[in-house]
Amino acid sequence: MPAYLDNAATTPMRPEAVDAMLPYLRERFGNPSGSHAVSREARKALDEARDVVAECLGAGPGEVVFTGSGTEADNLAVLGVHAVRPGAVVCSAVEHHAVLHACHVVGGRLAPVRSDGLVDLDALAELVDPDVSVVAVMLANNEVGTIQPLAEVAAVVHDRAPHAAIMSDAVQAFPWLDVADLAGPADLVAVSAHKFGGPKGVGALVVRRGTTVGPMIHGGGQERDRRSGTYNVAGIVAMAAAMRATVAERQATVARVAALRDRLADGLLAAVPGALETGARATKVAGNCHLTLDGIEAEALLVLLDAAGVYASAGSACTSGAVEPSHVLDAMGVPRGRGLGALRLSLGTETTDADVDLALEAVPAAVARLRQD
Ligand code: PLP
């Protein structure tokens, strides 16, 4: 059996989510914006899903905006606030490209992180002034898994720019952390269904009361004019089902997966000479195992791992044939040579002991082979 260790890229759908969505792809196909019985059935499902999503995110139903992805939720947060409240935008240097590039569009400033991947609060304070309209700091990082101290970030921001909105990308955090609680200090919170057992192409943005976003997508005025477009009812219903199941099982999942991750990380650190773990484990989500390996090209390693049935990722972008070091590792000050040898093994709810055993066998063997060549 191969080992799927790329859950930060996407997760298999939970059976609860598949079961929940199927009727809305078949007989309950209505458009919730209509008024007849078929529409009303879809509207009821949409309203119920909204209640579940709101509760799982610690928000009110009116504060949830459904989107077509995590990327869209991130863009709506940054650009939507900026559209109604123009001003400087600040984001952490380790944000996902969905935030980073949106900030770039409006000339954003980058807040540096320390070598452990956590945002440098003193440097952040220097960048935030009353002119700032949005500060974006993610809850958990997609490459190295570090969890940002959002309450401390909020304290810094509120002190210096009382009117700035705080935006937090919780896309990678949701499977592992109590987002309803930890993202409390944020005015805008983005999630994506396919990272926690829901389908691809559906996400949500919490926009807390008192925060206004201008629409990025114009049309029929759905989502109280914040996001037009006919509702993806099946996707939204499935996202709600996946959220409910994730939250119900989260504590037990985290304990189980953290133990697997620790065995994997400790085993690889012992078996692969020169391997270094990225970030402090105590400040990382349970599913993340990220290593840098000296003298190895990640792309070559991934090819060997793929052949051995271990599905992982490099965490660095491959553009036009050239492997670029990741902006996250760069921001953490990881030397370029090491950054090019990054390996992200991301565990999920379905990861087993056998998956870890296979990775513990395949990774040291592949590294040894590459070092021989
Ligand atoms: N933000 C983070 C932290 C992510 O990891 C991802 C997906 O990789 C996204 C945003 C984008 O989400 P989506 O794939 O739904 O567009």
mmCIF file with all atom_site columns, C-alpha atoms in Angstrom, residues 3 5 80 83 99 108 138 155 180 184 193 216 248 254-256 259-260 345:
data_model
loop_
_atom_site.group_PDB
_atom_site.id
_atom_site.type_symbol
_atom_site.label_atom_id
_atom_site.label_alt_id
_atom_site.label_comp_id
_atom_site.label_asym_id
_atom_site.label_entity_id
_atom_site.label_seq_id
_atom_site.pdbx_PDB_ins_code
_atom_site.Cartn_x
_atom_site.Cartn_y
_atom_site.Cartn_z
_atom_site.occupancy
_atom_site.B_iso_or_equiv
_atom_site.pdbx_formal_charge
_atom_site.auth_seq_id
_atom_site.auth_comp_id
_atom_site.auth_asym_id
_atom_site.auth_atom_id
_atom_site.pdbx_PDB_model_num
ATOM 1  C CA . ALA A 1 3   ? 1.687   6.128  1.732  1.00 0.00 ? 3   ALA A CA 1
ATOM 2  C CA . LEU A 1 5   ? 1.747   11.961 2.954  1.00 0.00 ? 5   LEU A CA 1
ATOM 3  C CA . GLY A 1 80  ? -12.127 43.462 -0.245 1.00 0.00 ? 80  GLY A CA 1
ATOM 4  C CA . ALA A 1 83  ? -11.358 48.375 -1.622 1.00 0.00 ? 83  ALA A CA 1
ATOM 5  C CA . VAL A 1 99  ? -2.429  36.270 0.489  1.00 0.00 ? 99  VAL A CA 1
ATOM 6  C CA . GLY A 1 108 ? 1.817   45.510 0.703  1.00 0.00 ? 108 GLY A CA 1
ATOM 7  C CA . MET A 1 138 ? -1.880  33.194 8.902  1.00 0.00 ? 138 MET A CA 1
ATOM 8  C CA . ALA A 1 155 ? -2.341  43.293 20.505 1.00 0.00 ? 155 ALA A CA 1
ATOM 9  C CA . ALA A 1 180 ? -13.267 29.089 16.584 1.00 0.00 ? 180 ALA A CA 1
ATOM 10 C CA . GLY A 1 184 ? -10.998 34.952 17.678 1.00 0.00 ? 184 GLY A CA 1
ATOM 11 C CA . ALA A 1 193 ? -12.934 22.580 2.430  1.00 0.00 ? 193 ALA A CA 1
ATOM 12 C CA . MET A 1 216 ? -14.421 41.037 -5.867 1.00 0.00 ? 216 MET A CA 1
ATOM 13 C CA . ALA A 1 248 ? -16.023 16.327 16.631 1.00 0.00 ? 248 ALA A CA 1
ATOM 14 C CA . VAL A 1 254 ? -4.481  15.450 16.862 1.00 0.00 ? 254 VAL A CA 1
ATOM 15 C CA . ALA A 1 255 ? -3.258  13.104 19.617 1.00 0.00 ? 255 ALA A CA 1
ATOM 16 C CA . ARG A 1 256 ? -3.057  10.128 17.254 1.00 0.00 ? 256 ARG A CA 1
ATOM 17 C CA . ALA A 1 259 ? 2.336   10.568 17.818 1.00 0.00 ? 259 ALA A CA 1
ATOM 18 C CA . LEU A 1 260 ? 2.712   9.283  14.239 1.00 0.00 ? 260 LEU A CA 1
ATOM 19 C CA . LEU A 1 345 ? 5.544   14.978 4.674  1.00 0.00 ? 345 LEU A CA 1
#
